[in-house]
Coordinates of C-alpha atoms in Angstrom, one line a residue:
M1 CA 0.0 0.3 -0.1
I2 CA 1.3 3.2 -0.9
S3 CA 1.1 6.2 1.8
S4 CA -0.8 9.4 1.7
N5 CA 3.0 11.0 2.0
E6 CA 4.3 9.0 -0.9
Y7 CA 1.1 10.3 -3.0
I8 CA 1.6 13.8 -1.7
R9 CA 5.8 13.5 -2.6
K10 CA 4.9 12.4 -6.3
I11 CA 2.3 15.3 -6.7
I12 CA 5.2 17.6 -5.8
H13 CA 7.5 15.4 -8.1
L14 CA 4.8 16.3 -11.2
F15 CA 5.4 20.0 -10.3
S16 CA 9.0 19.6 -11.7
L17 CA 6.9 19.8 -15.0
I18 CA 7.2 23.2 -14.8
I19 CA 11.1 23.3 -15.7
P20 CA 10.9 21.8 -19.3
M21 CA 7.1 23.5 -19.9
G22 CA 8.9 26.6 -18.7
Y23 CA 11.5 26.8 -21.1
L24 CA 9.5 25.3 -24.2
Y25 CA 6.6 27.8 -23.6
I26 CA 7.2 30.7 -21.4
I27 CA 11.2 31.7 -21.4
N28 CA 12.5 30.7 -24.8
D29 CA 16.2 31.9 -23.8
K30 CA 18.6 29.5 -22.7
Y31 CA 20.8 32.2 -21.0
V32 CA 17.6 33.3 -18.8
M33 CA 16.8 30.0 -18.3
V34 CA 20.0 29.2 -16.9
Q35 CA 20.2 32.0 -14.8
I36 CA 16.5 31.1 -13.0
L37 CA 17.8 27.7 -12.4
I38 CA 21.4 29.3 -10.7
V39 CA 19.3 31.1 -8.4
L40 CA 17.2 28.4 -7.7
N41 CA 19.6 25.9 -7.3
I42 CA 21.7 28.0 -4.6
I43 CA 18.5 28.7 -2.7
F44 CA 17.6 24.8 -2.5
L45 CA 21.1 24.1 -1.7
F46 CA 21.3 26.2 0.8
F47 CA 18.2 25.2 2.6
D48 CA 19.0 21.6 1.9
I49 CA 22.3 22.0 3.9
A50 CA 20.9 24.3 6.2
R51 CA 18.1 21.8 7.3
H52 CA 20.8 19.7 9.0
K53 CA 22.8 22.4 10.5
I54 CA 20.7 25.6 11.4
V55 CA 18.2 24.3 14.4
W56 CA 15.1 26.6 13.6
I57 CA 15.3 25.5 9.6
Q58 CA 15.5 21.9 10.6
S59 CA 12.1 22.5 12.9
I60 CA 10.3 24.1 9.9
F61 CA 11.4 21.4 7.3
K62 CA 10.7 18.8 9.9
Y63 CA 7.1 19.9 10.1
F64 CA 6.3 20.5 6.5
F65 CA 8.4 17.9 5.0
N66 CA 9.8 15.4 7.0
D67 CA 7.1 12.2 6.7
M68 CA 7.8 12.6 2.9
L69 CA 11.4 12.4 2.9
R70 CA 13.3 8.7 1.9
G71 CA 15.6 7.3 4.7
H72 CA 19.0 8.6 2.9
E73 CA 17.2 12.5 2.6
Q74 CA 16.8 12.6 6.5
K75 CA 20.2 11.3 7.0
G76 CA 22.2 13.9 5.5
H77 CA 21.6 13.4 1.6
L78 CA 20.3 16.2 -0.4
T79 CA 16.4 15.8 -1.1
G80 CA 14.8 14.6 -4.6
A81 CA 13.9 18.6 -5.1
T82 CA 17.0 19.7 -4.9
W83 CA 18.3 16.8 -7.2
V84 CA 15.4 17.8 -10.0
L85 CA 17.1 21.6 -10.0
I86 CA 20.6 20.2 -10.0
G87 CA 19.6 17.6 -13.4
S88 CA 17.5 20.4 -14.7
L89 CA 20.0 23.2 -14.8
I90 CA 22.8 20.5 -15.9
S91 CA 20.3 19.3 -18.9
I92 CA 19.5 22.9 -19.8
L93 CA 23.3 23.6 -20.1
I94 CA 24.7 20.8 -21.9
F95 CA 22.1 19.8 -24.3
T96 CA 20.3 21.3 -27.2
K97 CA 16.8 22.9 -26.1
Y98 CA 14.4 20.2 -27.3
V99 CA 16.6 17.1 -25.9
A100 CA 17.0 18.8 -22.5
I101 CA 12.9 19.5 -22.5
I102 CA 12.1 16.0 -23.4
S103 CA 14.6 14.3 -21.3
L104 CA 13.4 16.4 -18.2
I105 CA 9.7 15.4 -19.0
F106 CA 10.7 11.6 -18.9
M107 CA 12.1 12.2 -15.7
S108 CA 8.9 14.0 -14.2
L109 CA 6.4 11.8 -15.3
G110 CA 8.5 8.3 -16.3
D111 CA 9.9 8.3 -12.9
T112 CA 6.5 9.2 -11.4
A113 CA 4.7 6.4 -13.2
A114 CA 7.3 4.1 -12.3
G115 CA 7.3 4.8 -8.9
L116 CA 3.9 4.6 -7.9
I117 CA 3.0 1.5 -10.1
G118 CA 6.1 -0.4 -8.9
Q119 CA 5.1 0.4 -5.2
K120 CA 1.4 -0.4 -6.2
F121 CA 1.6 -3.6 -8.4
G122 CA 5.4 -4.7 -8.5
K123 CA 6.0 -8.0 -8.0
H124 CA 9.3 -8.7 -10.0
K125 CA 12.0 -6.9 -8.0
V126 CA 15.3 -5.6 -9.7
G127 CA 17.3 -4.2 -6.6
N128 CA 14.7 -2.2 -4.6
K129 CA 13.1 -1.2 -8.0
T130 CA 10.3 -3.7 -10.1
W131 CA 9.9 -4.6 -14.0
E132 CA 6.0 -3.5 -13.5
G133 CA 7.5 0.2 -12.2
F134 CA 10.0 0.1 -15.2
L135 CA 7.3 -1.2 -17.6
A136 CA 4.7 2.1 -16.8
G137 CA 7.6 4.3 -16.7
L138 CA 8.4 3.1 -20.1
I139 CA 5.2 3.5 -21.3
I140 CA 4.6 7.1 -20.3
C141 CA 8.2 7.8 -21.8
F142 CA 7.1 6.5 -25.1
I143 CA 3.9 8.2 -24.9
V144 CA 5.9 11.5 -24.3
A145 CA 8.2 10.9 -26.9
I146 CA 5.6 10.4 -29.9
N147 CA 3.4 13.3 -28.7
F148 CA 6.6 15.7 -28.2
S149 CA 8.1 15.4 -31.6
F150 CA 10.8 17.7 -31.7
L151 CA 13.4 15.2 -32.2
P152 CA 12.9 12.3 -35.1
L153 CA 10.6 9.4 -33.4
K154 CA 13.6 6.8 -33.1
I155 CA 15.7 9.0 -31.1
S156 CA 13.1 10.3 -28.7
L157 CA 12.0 6.3 -28.3
V158 CA 15.6 5.8 -27.4
G159 CA 15.7 8.4 -25.0
A160 CA 12.4 7.1 -23.5
L161 CA 14.2 3.5 -23.2
V162 CA 17.4 5.0 -21.7
A163 CA 15.4 7.0 -19.2
M164 CA 13.8 4.1 -17.6
I165 CA 17.1 1.9 -18.0
M166 CA 18.6 4.6 -15.7
E167 CA 15.5 4.7 -13.3
L168 CA 15.7 0.8 -12.9
L169 CA 19.8 0.5 -12.7
P170 CA 21.3 0.6 -9.1
I171 CA 23.5 3.5 -9.9
P172 CA 24.4 5.2 -6.7
L173 CA 22.8 8.7 -8.2
D174 CA 19.5 9.9 -7.8
D175 CA 16.8 9.4 -10.5
N176 CA 16.1 12.9 -10.6
F177 CA 19.5 13.6 -11.9
K178 CA 20.5 10.4 -13.8
I179 CA 17.5 10.1 -16.0
P180 CA 17.8 13.5 -17.7
L181 CA 21.1 12.9 -18.1
G182 CA 21.4 9.8 -19.1
S183 CA 18.5 10.1 -21.6
G184 CA 19.8 13.4 -22.7
A185 CA 23.4 12.2 -23.4
I186 CA 22.1 9.4 -25.5
M187 CA 19.8 11.5 -27.8
M188 CA 22.6 13.8 -28.0
M189 CA 24.7 11.7 -29.4
L190 CA 22.2 10.1 -31.5
S191 CA 20.9 13.3 -33.1
T192 CA 24.9 14.6 -33.7
P193 CA 25.9 14.1 -37.4
I194 CA 29.2 11.8 -36.9

């Protein structure tokens, strides 16, 4: 059974769609988008580090977010939200606009679907993930690839597959970091002429 805190966490995770959608529809300038993300990264990193060192920030953070945090996030590691911003900043800095947008959508939607379906219906484990979650995330990412036709379809589909492989693999990096960077890197390689 999935706790209500986990649903809240996933709803908050879906708000990360603001970044690729904002870059697509509102802030067309890469330089401006990077500046905004740098400021947000500084703010989130400050509070993420301060929640372990400054008592009044720690108590506010515990009151609002403690039940949603994963065990490693409570023990001094950065939160998923901070990793979303770090992954978004790096993706937008190093990838072309549409590769960054699609890889960030894969992270937002694919990771959310994989997490919820994997926790609710997952029976076949791969480390601490499940094949059911992987397939759910893959289906969502394929739908994204088909509906956002900025890149050739085969490149977007390979990016979707890599996004969910990155989510499944027990690489000791946060999914919000490794999904967009892994899928974005492969889409960049496939779309760059040799």
